Structure formats: structure tokens, C-alpha cells
PDB file of C-alpha atoms in Angstrom:
ATOM      1  CA  MET A   1     -25.215   1.774 -68.810  1.00 38.00           C
ATOM      2  CA  ARG A   2     -23.645  -0.504 -66.242  1.00 36.00           C
ATOM      3  CA  PHE A   3     -20.077  -0.217 -64.946  1.00 38.00           C
ATOM      4  CA  HIS A   4     -18.020  -3.375 -64.423  1.00 43.00           C
ATOM      5  CA  TYR A   5     -15.650  -3.161 -61.431  1.00 40.00           C
ATOM      6  CA  ASN A   6     -12.545  -5.230 -60.883  1.00 45.00           C
ATOM      7  CA  LYS A   7     -13.382  -7.108 -57.661  1.00 41.00           C
ATOM      8  CA  THR A   8      -9.833  -6.895 -56.301  1.00 43.00           C
ATOM      9  CA  ILE A   9      -9.636  -3.138 -56.827  1.00 42.00           C
ATOM     10  CA  LEU A  10     -13.088  -2.670 -55.318  1.00 39.00           C
ATOM     11  CA  SER A  11     -12.135  -4.772 -52.307  1.00 42.00           C
ATOM     12  CA  LEU A  12      -8.929  -2.783 -51.726  1.00 42.00           C
ATOM     13  CA  ALA A  13     -10.784   0.485 -52.086  1.00 44.00           C
ATOM     14  CA  LEU A  14     -13.422  -0.575 -49.587  1.00 41.00           C
ATOM     15  CA  SER A  15     -10.772  -1.767 -47.150  1.00 44.00           C
ATOM     16  CA  PHE A  16      -8.921   1.544 -47.422  1.00 45.00           C
ATOM     17  CA  PHE A  17     -12.162   3.445 -46.878  1.00 40.00           C
ATOM     18  CA  PHE A  18     -13.059   1.200 -43.961  1.00 43.00           C
ATOM     19  CA  LEU A  19      -9.716   1.679 -42.212  1.00 44.00           C
ATOM     20  CA  GLN A  20      -9.635   5.406 -42.847  1.00 45.00           C
ATOM     21  CA  GLY A  21     -13.254   5.782 -41.751  1.00 41.00           C
ATOM     22  CA  CYS A  22     -12.519   4.076 -38.459  1.00 47.00           C
ATOM     23  CA  ALA A  23      -9.422   6.172 -37.933  1.00 47.00           C
ATOM     24  CA  LYS A  24     -11.607   9.258 -38.060  1.00 47.00           C
ATOM     25  CA  ASN A  25     -14.292   7.816 -35.768  1.00 57.00           C
ATOM     26  CA  ASP A  26     -12.266   5.950 -33.186  1.00 72.00           C
ATOM     27  CA  GLN A  27     -13.415   7.945 -30.170  1.00 82.00           C
ATOM     28  CA  PHE A  28     -14.174   5.958 -27.055  1.00 88.00           C
ATOM     29  CA  LEU A  29     -17.777   6.144 -25.828  1.00 90.00           C
ATOM     30  CA  PRO A  30     -18.257   4.165 -22.592  1.00 91.00           C
ATOM     31  CA  LEU A  31     -21.254   1.851 -22.730  1.00 89.00           C
ATOM     32  CA  LYS A  32     -24.009   3.292 -20.559  1.00 88.00           C
ATOM     33  CA  ASP A  33     -24.623   1.066 -17.535  1.00 89.00           C
ATOM     34  CA  GLY A  34     -21.988  -1.299 -18.966  1.00 93.00           C
ATOM     35  CA  GLU A  35     -19.714  -3.640 -17.046  1.00 96.00           C
ATOM     36  CA  MET A  36     -16.895  -2.011 -15.088  1.00 97.00           C
ATOM     37  CA  LEU A  37     -13.541  -3.244 -13.849  1.00 98.00           C
ATOM     38  CA  HIS A  38     -13.084  -2.174 -10.220  1.00 98.00           C
ATOM     39  CA  PHE A  39      -9.470  -1.493  -9.232  1.00 98.00           C
ATOM     40  CA  THR A  40      -8.224  -0.878  -5.684  1.00 98.00           C
ATOM     41  CA  ALA A  41      -4.721  -0.604  -4.268  1.00 98.00           C
ATOM     42  CA  THR A  42      -3.141  -0.059  -0.883  1.00 98.00           C
ATOM     43  CA  ILE A  43       0.167   1.806  -0.958  1.00 97.00           C
ATOM     44  CA  PRO A  44       2.445   3.103   1.825  1.00 97.00           C
ATOM     45  CA  ASP A  45       3.027   6.774   2.564  1.00 96.00           C
ATOM     46  CA  GLU A  46       6.456   6.799   0.874  1.00 97.00           C
ATOM     47  CA  LEU A  47       4.982   5.926  -2.534  1.00 98.00           C
ATOM     48  CA  GLU A  48       2.507   7.577  -4.882  1.00 97.00           C
ATOM     49  CA  ALA A  49       0.362   6.190  -7.697  1.00 97.00           C
ATOM     50  CA  LEU A  50      -0.052   7.637 -11.174  1.00 97.00           C
ATOM     51  CA  PRO A  51      -3.405   7.621 -13.032  1.00 97.00           C
ATOM     52  CA  LEU A  52      -4.281   4.216 -14.456  1.00 98.00           C
ATOM     53  CA  TYR A  53      -3.393   3.682 -18.099  1.00 97.00           C
ATOM     54  CA  ALA A  54      -5.989   1.615 -20.015  1.00 97.00           C
ATOM     55  CA  MET A  55      -5.621   0.047 -23.450  1.00 97.00           C
ATOM     56  CA  TYR A  56      -8.687  -0.846 -25.522  1.00 97.00           C
ATOM     57  CA  ARG A  57      -8.701  -3.061 -28.624  1.00 96.00           C
ATOM     58  CA  SER A  58     -11.043  -3.210 -31.606  1.00 95.00           C
ATOM     59  CA  GLU A  59     -11.522  -5.922 -34.227  1.00 94.00           C
ATOM     60  CA  ILE A  60     -13.583  -3.472 -36.284  1.00 94.00           C
ATOM     61  CA  CYS A  61     -11.259  -0.472 -36.419  1.00 92.00           C
ATOM     62  CA  ARG A  62      -8.109  -2.350 -37.306  1.00 92.00           C
ATOM     63  CA  LYS A  63      -4.666  -0.835 -37.868  1.00 89.00           C
ATOM     64  CA  GLU A  64      -2.569  -1.488 -40.945  1.00 89.00           C
ATOM     65  CA  SER A  65       0.982  -2.770 -40.555  1.00 87.00           C
ATOM     66  CA  ARG A  66       3.664  -4.267 -42.802  1.00 88.00           C
ATOM     67  CA  THR A  67       6.062  -7.190 -42.678  1.00 88.00           C
ATOM     68  CA  ALA A  68       9.814  -6.886 -43.299  1.00 87.00           C
ATOM     69  CA  ASN A  69       9.001  -7.649 -46.948  1.00 90.00           C
ATOM     70  CA  MET A  70       6.539  -4.728 -46.995  1.00 90.00           C
ATOM     71  CA  LYS A  71       3.543  -7.042 -47.190  1.00 89.00           C
ATOM     72  CA  SER A  72       0.489  -5.322 -45.745  1.00 91.00           C
ATOM     73  CA  TYR A  73      -1.665  -6.827 -43.003  1.00 90.00           C
ATOM     74  CA  THR A  74      -3.963  -5.578 -40.264  1.00 91.00           C
ATOM     75  CA  VAL A  75      -3.993  -5.970 -36.493  1.00 89.00           C
ATOM     76  CA  PRO A  76      -6.672  -5.059 -33.916  1.00 91.00           C
ATOM     77  CA  GLY A  77      -6.865  -1.306 -33.450  1.00 93.00           C
ATOM     78  CA  TYR A  78      -5.927   0.249 -30.129  1.00 93.00           C
ATOM     79  CA  HIS A  79      -7.134   3.191 -28.102  1.00 94.00           C
ATOM     80  CA  ARG A  80      -5.659   4.600 -24.877  1.00 95.00           C
ATOM     81  CA  GLU A  81      -7.438   6.174 -21.913  1.00 96.00           C
ATOM     82  CA  ARG A  82      -6.243   7.505 -18.550  1.00 97.00           C
ATOM     83  CA  TYR A  83      -8.290   7.153 -15.353  1.00 97.00           C
ATOM     84  CA  PRO A  84      -7.530   9.095 -12.147  1.00 97.00           C
ATOM     85  CA  LEU A  85      -7.405   7.204  -8.877  1.00 97.00           C
ATOM     86  CA  ALA A  86      -9.770   8.334  -6.133  1.00 97.00           C
ATOM     87  CA  ILE A  87      -8.639   8.284  -2.498  1.00 94.00           C
ATOM     88  CA  LEU A  88     -10.750   5.972  -0.324  1.00 93.00           C
ATOM     89  CA  SER A  89      -8.606   6.366   2.813  1.00 91.00           C
ATOM     90  CA  PRO A  90      -5.090   7.731   3.477  1.00 88.00           C
ATOM     91  CA  ASN A  91      -3.418   4.682   1.902  1.00 94.00           C
ATOM     92  CA  LYS A  92      -6.149   3.188  -0.268  1.00 97.00           C
ATOM     93  CA  ILE A  93      -7.074   4.251  -3.817  1.00 98.00           C
ATOM     94  CA  GLU A  94      -9.585   3.072  -6.386  1.00 98.00           C
ATOM     95  CA  ALA A  95     -10.864   3.502  -9.931  1.00 97.00           C
ATOM     96  CA  SER A  96     -13.699   2.052 -11.981  1.00 97.00           C
ATOM     97  CA  ILE A  97     -12.833   1.406 -15.617  1.00 97.00           C
ATOM     98  CA  PRO A  98     -15.421   0.804 -18.371  1.00 97.00           C
ATOM     99  CA  LYS A  99     -14.889  -2.528 -20.112  1.00 97.00           C
ATOM    100  CA  PHE A 100     -16.808  -1.772 -23.305  1.00 95.00           C
ATOM    101  CA  ASP A 101     -17.888   1.133 -25.492  1.00 92.00           C
ATOM    102  CA  GLU A 102     -20.927   1.809 -27.651  1.00 92.00           C
ATOM    103  CA  GLY A 103     -19.194   3.626 -30.496  1.00 91.00           C
ATOM    104  CA  LYS A 104     -18.561   2.446 -34.043  1.00 92.00           C
ATOM    105  CA  CYS A 105     -15.310   0.693 -33.147  1.00 94.00           C
ATOM    106  CA  ASP A 106     -16.759  -1.512 -30.383  1.00 94.00           C
ATOM    107  CA  TRP A 107     -13.722  -1.008 -28.132  1.00 96.00           C
ATOM    108  CA  LYS A 108     -13.060  -3.685 -25.496  1.00 97.00           C
ATOM    109  CA  LEU A 109     -10.742  -3.298 -22.504  1.00 97.00           C
ATOM    110  CA  SER A 110      -7.510  -5.178 -23.209  1.00 97.00           C
ATOM    111  CA  ASN A 111      -5.214  -4.274 -20.324  1.00 97.00           C
ATOM    112  CA  ILE A 112      -4.550  -1.711 -17.625  1.00 98.00           C
ATOM    113  CA  VAL A 113      -1.228  -0.469 -16.237  1.00 98.00           C
ATOM    114  CA  PHE A 114      -0.774   0.559 -12.612  1.00 98.00           C
ATOM    115  CA  GLU A 115       2.358   2.630 -11.953  1.00 98.00           C
ATOM    116  CA  ILE A 116       3.830   3.626  -8.599  1.00 97.00           C
ATOM    117  CA  LYS A 117       6.928   5.595  -7.725  1.00 97.00           C
ATOM    118  CA  LEU A 118       8.743   7.147  -4.800  1.00 97.00           C
ATOM    119  CA  LYS A 119       6.867  10.215  -3.590  1.00 96.00           C
ATOM    120  CA  ASP A 120       9.883  12.278  -2.487  1.00 96.00           C
ATOM    121  CA  PRO A 121      13.334  10.984  -3.579  1.00 95.00           C
ATOM    122  CA  THR A 122      15.134  13.749  -1.663  1.00 94.00           C
ATOM    123  CA  LYS A 123      14.127  12.073   1.603  1.00 94.00           C
ATOM    124  CA  VAL A 124      16.167   9.045   0.520  1.00 94.00           C
ATOM    125  CA  ASP A 125      19.093  10.913  -1.035  1.00 94.00           C
ATOM    126  CA  PRO A 126      19.199  14.572  -2.177  1.00 93.00           C
ATOM    127  CA  LEU A 127      21.465  13.597  -5.100  1.00 92.00           C
ATOM    128  CA  ILE A 128      18.873  11.331  -6.776  1.00 95.00           C
ATOM    129  CA  SER A 129      18.134  12.727 -10.226  1.00 94.00           C
ATOM    130  CA  ASP A 130      16.014   9.912 -11.728  1.00 95.00           C
ATOM    131  CA  ASN A 131      13.034   8.426  -9.917  1.00 97.00           C
ATOM    132  CA  LEU A 132      12.122   5.145 -11.608  1.00 96.00           C
ATOM    133  CA  GLY A 133       9.034   3.414 -10.308  1.00 95.00           C
ATOM    134  CA  LYS A 134       7.363   0.110 -11.080  1.00 97.00           C
ATOM    135  CA  LYS A 135       4.654  -0.634 -13.646  1.00 96.00           C
ATOM    136  CA  ILE A 136       2.274  -3.548 -13.111  1.00 97.00           C
ATOM    137  CA  THR A 137       0.181  -4.680 -16.073  1.00 97.00           C
ATOM    138  CA  PHE A 138      -3.098  -6.594 -15.914  1.00 97.00           C
ATOM    139  CA  VAL A 139      -4.100  -8.290 -19.188  1.00 97.00           C
ATOM    140  CA  LEU A 140      -7.767  -9.142 -19.775  1.00 96.00           C
ATOM    141  CA  ASP A 141      -7.673 -10.679 -23.275  1.00 95.00           C
ATOM    142  CA  ASP A 142      -5.274 -12.468 -25.651  1.00 93.00           C
ATOM    143  CA  ASN A 143      -3.477  -9.344 -26.885  1.00 92.00           C
ATOM    144  CA  ALA A 144       0.065  -8.722 -25.634  1.00 89.00           C
ATOM    145  CA  PRO A 145       0.561  -5.430 -23.751  1.00 91.00           C
ATOM    146  CA  ALA A 146       2.959  -2.703 -24.894  1.00 86.00           C
ATOM    147  CA  ALA A 147       5.672  -3.685 -22.393  1.00 85.00           C
ATOM    148  CA  PHE A 148       5.965  -7.478 -22.256  1.00 87.00           C
ATOM    149  CA  ASP A 149       8.758  -9.986 -21.628  1.00 86.00           C
ATOM    150  CA  GLY A 150       6.743 -13.017 -22.733  1.00 84.00           C
ATOM    151  CA  GLY A 151       5.702 -14.245 -19.278  1.00 89.00           C
ATOM    152  CA  TYR A 152       2.385 -13.965 -17.417  1.00 92.00           C
ATOM    153  CA  GLU A 153       1.389 -14.445 -13.818  1.00 94.00           C
ATOM    154  CA  LYS A 154      -1.856 -16.251 -14.662  1.00 95.00           C
ATOM    155  CA  ARG A 155      -4.869 -15.918 -12.415  1.00 94.00           C
ATOM    156  CA  SER A 156      -8.460 -17.156 -12.580  1.00 93.00           C
ATOM    157  CA  GLY A 157     -11.214 -14.623 -11.964  1.00 93.00           C
ATOM    158  CA  ASP A 158     -10.581 -11.683  -9.674  1.00 97.00           C
ATOM    159  CA  ILE A 159      -7.015 -10.698  -8.774  1.00 97.00           C
ATOM    160  CA  ASN A 160      -5.980 -10.119  -5.172  1.00 97.00           C
ATOM    161  CA  GLU A 161      -2.206  -9.775  -4.798  1.00 96.00           C
ATOM    162  CA  GLN A 162       0.397  -8.568  -2.348  1.00 96.00           C
ATOM    163  CA  LEU A 163       3.601  -7.296  -3.935  1.00 97.00           C
ATOM    164  CA  ILE A 164       6.812  -6.875  -1.968  1.00 98.00           C
ATOM    165  CA  LEU A 165       8.982  -4.081  -3.378  1.00 98.00           C
ATOM    166  CA  PHE A 166      12.551  -3.188  -2.455  1.00 98.00           C
ATOM    167  CA  PRO A 167      14.421   0.108  -2.973  1.00 98.00           C
ATOM    168  CA  LEU A 168      17.530   0.242  -5.144  1.00 98.00           C
ATOM    169  CA  ILE A 169      19.892   3.202  -5.525  1.00 97.00           C
ATOM    170  CA  ILE A 170      22.213   3.101  -8.531  1.00 96.00           C
ATOM    171  CA  GLU A 171      25.275   5.353  -8.440  1.00 95.00           C
ATOM    172  CA  ASN A 172      27.096   6.009 -11.705  1.00 89.00           C
ATOM    173  CA  PHE A 173      30.388   7.788 -12.347  1.00 87.00           C
ATOM    174  CA  VAL A 174      30.742   7.427 -16.132  1.00 77.00           C
ATOM    175  CA  GLY A 175      30.167  10.776 -17.841  1.00 75.00           C
ATOM    176  CA  GLY A 176      29.638  12.500 -14.513  1.00 81.00           C
ATOM    177  CA  HIS A 177      28.219  11.522 -11.150  1.00 86.00           C
ATOM    178  CA  ASP A 178      24.527  10.725 -10.751  1.00 90.00           C
ATOM    179  CA  LYS A 179      22.181   8.605  -8.670  1.00 95.00           C
ATOM    180  CA  SER A 180      18.908   6.993  -9.676  1.00 97.00           C
ATOM    181  CA  PHE A 181      16.195   5.307  -7.619  1.00 98.00           C
ATOM    182  CA  TRP A 182      14.409   2.089  -8.667  1.00 97.00           C
ATOM    183  CA  LEU A 183      11.686  -0.099  -7.210  1.00 98.00           C
ATOM    184  CA  ILE A 184      12.578  -3.786  -7.435  1.00 97.00           C
ATOM    185  CA  ALA A 185       9.820  -6.408  -7.802  1.00 97.00           C
ATOM    186  CA  ARG A 186       9.886 -10.163  -8.351  1.00 95.00           C
ATOM    187  CA  TYR A 187      10.235  -9.623 -12.100  1.00 94.00           C
ATOM    188  CA  GLU A 188      11.490  -6.653 -14.056  1.00 93.00           C
ATOM    189  CA  THR A 189       8.222  -6.692 -16.038  1.00 93.00           C
ATOM    190  CA  MET A 190       5.256  -7.575 -13.824  1.00 96.00           C
ATOM    191  CA  THR A 191       2.362  -8.865 -15.945  1.00 96.00           C
ATOM    192  CA  TYR A 192      -0.792 -10.586 -14.698  1.00 97.00           C
ATOM    193  CA  LYS A 193      -3.389 -12.228 -16.915  1.00 96.00           C
ATOM    194  CA  SER A 194      -6.992 -13.041 -16.069  1.00 96.00           C
ATOM    195  CA  LYS A 195      -9.731 -12.813 -18.681  1.00 93.00           C
ATOM    196  CA  LYS A 196     -12.626 -12.875 -16.221  1.00 91.00           C
ATOM    197  CA  SER A 197     -11.531 -10.305 -13.670  1.00 95.00           C
ATOM    198  CA  LYS A 198     -14.161  -7.930 -12.371  1.00 96.00           C
ATOM    199  CA  ASN A 199     -12.108  -6.785  -9.383  1.00 98.00           C
ATOM    200  CA  ILE A 200      -8.386  -6.195  -9.011  1.00 98.00           C
ATOM    201  CA  ASN A 201      -6.933  -5.490  -5.576  1.00 98.00           C
ATOM    202  CA  ILE A 202      -3.210  -4.860  -5.026  1.00 98.00           C
ATOM    203  CA  ASN A 203      -1.474  -4.431  -1.685  1.00 98.00           C
ATOM    204  CA  ILE A 204       1.999  -2.897  -1.982  1.00 98.00           C
ATOM    205  CA  ASP A 205       4.388  -3.925   0.789  1.00 98.00           C
ATOM    206  CA  TYR A 206       7.344  -1.573   0.398  1.00 98.00           C
ATOM    207  CA  LYS A 207      10.446  -2.481   2.413  1.00 98.00           C
ATOM    208  CA  SER A 208      11.896   1.028   2.677  1.00 97.00           C
ATOM    209  CA  ASN A 209      14.550   0.025   5.223  1.00 96.00           C
ATOM    210  CA  MET A 210      16.047  -2.616   2.910  1.00 97.00           C
ATOM    211  CA  LYS A 211      18.022  -0.468   0.498  1.00 97.00           C
ATOM    212  CA  THR A 212      20.427  -2.038  -1.970  1.00 98.00           C
ATOM    213  CA  TYR A 213      23.139   0.069  -3.599  1.00 97.00           C
ATOM    214  CA  ARG A 214      24.735  -0.540  -6.972  1.00 96.00           C
ATOM    215  CA  ILE A 215      28.026   1.326  -7.179  1.00 95.00           C
ATOM    216  CA  GLY A 216      29.373   1.827 -10.698  1.00 90.00           C
ATOM    217  CA  ILE A 217      32.934   1.971 -11.944  1.00 81.00           C
ATOM    218  CA  LYS A 218      34.774   5.170 -11.029  1.00 75.00           C
ATOM    219  CA  LYS A 219      37.710   4.593 -13.400  1.00 68.00           C
ATOM    220  CA  PRO A 220      36.882   2.192 -16.287  1.00 64.00           C
ATOM    221  CA  ASP A 221      40.566   1.543 -17.063  1.00 66.00           C
ATOM    222  CA  ASN A 222      41.687   0.380 -13.623  1.00 68.00           C
ATOM    223  CA  GLY A 223      40.057  -3.063 -13.662  1.00 68.00           C
ATOM    224  CA  GLU A 224      37.222  -2.204 -11.294  1.00 79.00           C
ATOM    225  CA  SER A 225      33.841  -3.953 -11.473  1.00 87.00           C
ATOM    226  CA  PRO A 226      30.470  -2.580 -10.411  1.00 92.00           C
ATOM    227  CA  LYS A 227      29.223  -3.959  -7.112  1.00 95.00           C
ATOM    228  CA  PHE A 228      26.049  -4.427  -5.113  1.00 97.00           C
ATOM    229  CA  ILE A 229      25.918  -3.522  -1.437  1.00 97.00           C
ATOM    230  CA  TYR A 230      22.983  -5.479   0.000  1.00 97.00           C
ATOM    231  CA  PRO A 231      20.837  -4.430   2.983  1.00 97.00           C
ATOM    232  CA  ASN A 232      22.807  -6.781   5.245  1.00 96.00           C
ATOM    233  CA  GLY A 233      26.099  -5.116   4.260  1.00 96.00           C
ATOM    234  CA  VAL A 234      27.327  -7.937   2.012  1.00 96.00           C
ATOM    235  CA  GLN A 235      29.155  -6.669  -1.082  1.00 96.00           C
ATOM    236  CA  GLU A 236      29.148  -8.511  -4.394  1.00 95.00           C
ATOM    237  CA  LYS A 237      30.797  -7.757  -7.724  1.00 94.00           C
ATOM    238  CA  THR A 238      28.290  -7.735 -10.574  1.00 93.00           C
ATOM    239  CA  ASN A 239      27.698  -7.198 -14.266  1.00 89.00           C
ATOM    240  CA  TRP A 240      23.945  -6.983 -13.727  1.00 93.00           C
ATOM    241  CA  LEU A 241      21.916  -3.800 -13.370  1.00 93.00           C
ATOM    242  CA  PHE A 242      19.489  -5.158 -10.754  1.00 95.00           C
ATOM    243  CA  PRO A 243      20.037  -7.326  -7.673  1.00 96.00           C
ATOM    244  CA  GLU A 244      18.588 -10.817  -7.437  1.00 95.00           C
ATOM    245  CA  TYR A 245      15.081 -10.580  -5.984  1.00 97.00           C
ATOM    246  CA  LYS A 246      15.347 -14.007  -4.346  1.00 96.00           C
ATOM    247  CA  LYS A 247      18.412 -12.863  -2.425  1.00 97.00           C
ATOM    248  CA  LEU A 248      16.572  -9.794  -1.125  1.00 97.00           C
ATOM    249  CA  VAL A 249      13.702 -11.977   0.079  1.00 97.00           C
ATOM    250  CA  GLU A 250      16.154 -14.277   1.869  1.00 97.00           C
ATOM    251  CA  ILE A 251      17.696 -11.291   3.676  1.00 97.00           C
ATOM    252  CA  LEU A 252      14.209 -10.080   4.605  1.00 97.00           C
ATOM    253  CA  GLU A 253      13.191 -13.474   5.985  1.00 95.00           C
ATOM    254  CA  PHE A 254      16.428 -13.774   7.956  1.00 93.00           C
ATOM    255  CA  ASN A 255      15.872 -10.336   9.516  1.00 91.00           C
ATOM    256  CA  ASP A 256      12.287 -11.256  10.418  1.00 89.00           C
ATOM    257  CA  LYS A 257      13.499 -14.326  12.330  1.00 85.00           C
ATOM    258  CA  LYS A 258      15.785 -12.280  14.584  1.00 74.00           C
TER     259      LYS A 258
END
């Protein structure tokens, strides 16, 4: 006796089995002697780096998603790994990240995220309660990273960049009194893209003596506006959370000419 299967039902069943099977076997197995991405960074004493965050993608082990109309579709699967940074010298760190795996999902490195933050906020201000650093993402394929504003700094081949960062202290009075520390870069979301990178080298130039302050409203009903106090002492009313990066660079360049 032969059984006659409905092709659509069979196809759906196989797809469900395929997706579920991958979900249970999505472990990452680095390819032995496979290609590596070599990451190095130079950071000043005042800052510290967190372990690198790596995102891998798979066209085999896809993830199911749905549209607003509940129509089902699949996207490349994702897998996360963390890699500690080894100390090469007092201010230089490195990590080697596998680009491919040899497991059933055939994971491929999609992007890495490098995060730095202030090492000891109390040395800046003992009242700082939130220490917000800066994340820098390096994209190696055509998949958008988790945090993305739609713009890339495109590079060809290896990446060798110097990033100037400025300190910002935000003081709020609404619902209490608190201070938070931020690192300010050229863009709020720093994202580089280079599909053929084998080496990434980042040099962080942190201008610790160029602090900007954002002072919030003490009494919301008295017509006050928040204001920035820039490193040169200039005060400016604002509705923005962060100062203009270009203005900070201009102050820096003016100071360097003195």
C-alpha cells in the first residue's frame, strides 16, 4: 500500500522540522585552522574595554518571523558569542575571532561590537550614578546589526581608525537629583562596514580635559530650559540630549592652536 501525501502539508512539515532541528543544534563550533579576524585597540588609562560581542549569521538555521498581518517568513538565524580581550601592553588589547564554524548551521561572522566605558566615574564626580560608554560596531556582511541608525562608515579591506571621544556629564533634577556620564563620538551610533577585513585596529583618543555639562531643568514650571556648558565655558540653551560633536572639535582645535 502506498500513501499519497499533500505536497503543501509535507513541505510545511519538513520546514517546521528543519527549523526546529536547527534550533536544537545551533551550537557554534569554530572551524579548525579557519580564518580569524584579528582585533586590536589602544585605549587610555581612564577607560576600560568590555569583552567583544560577536554576532554570527546562518542561512541554514533560519529563524521564523511574522509580518504585521501575521504572515510567516524566515530570516537568517543568529548566534552570539563573547570574546575576552587579552592585554598586549598597558594600553593595548587584542582578540582573535573565528570567522566561520564547522557545525550544522554553517555560522559566519556578521559583526562585532567593541564597547568602552569610563573605568572609575568617582574620579570625575562622586555623584555619578550611571556610567554610559560607547559601542562601536564593525559589520562584515550585508546584515544590519542589532543597534543601527541606517548609516555606515564604509571602508575597504582592513580597518585602521582613530576615534576622538569627549566626556559629557548630564545633571538631572526631575524626580530627584542624579548625574550620568557619557562618551561622545562623531555619531551617536558608530557603525563601520567592510566585508573583507582581516584586521581591525582602533586607537581611542579620549579628551578627558574637555568636559561638557548638560544641566537639566530644576523647576519645570518656571520657564527654564536645559543648557550645555562647553569646555571653553560657553553656555547654550538646548533641547538636545547631546552636544554637537563638530562644536567640540572646533573648541579642541582652537585650544591646540594656543
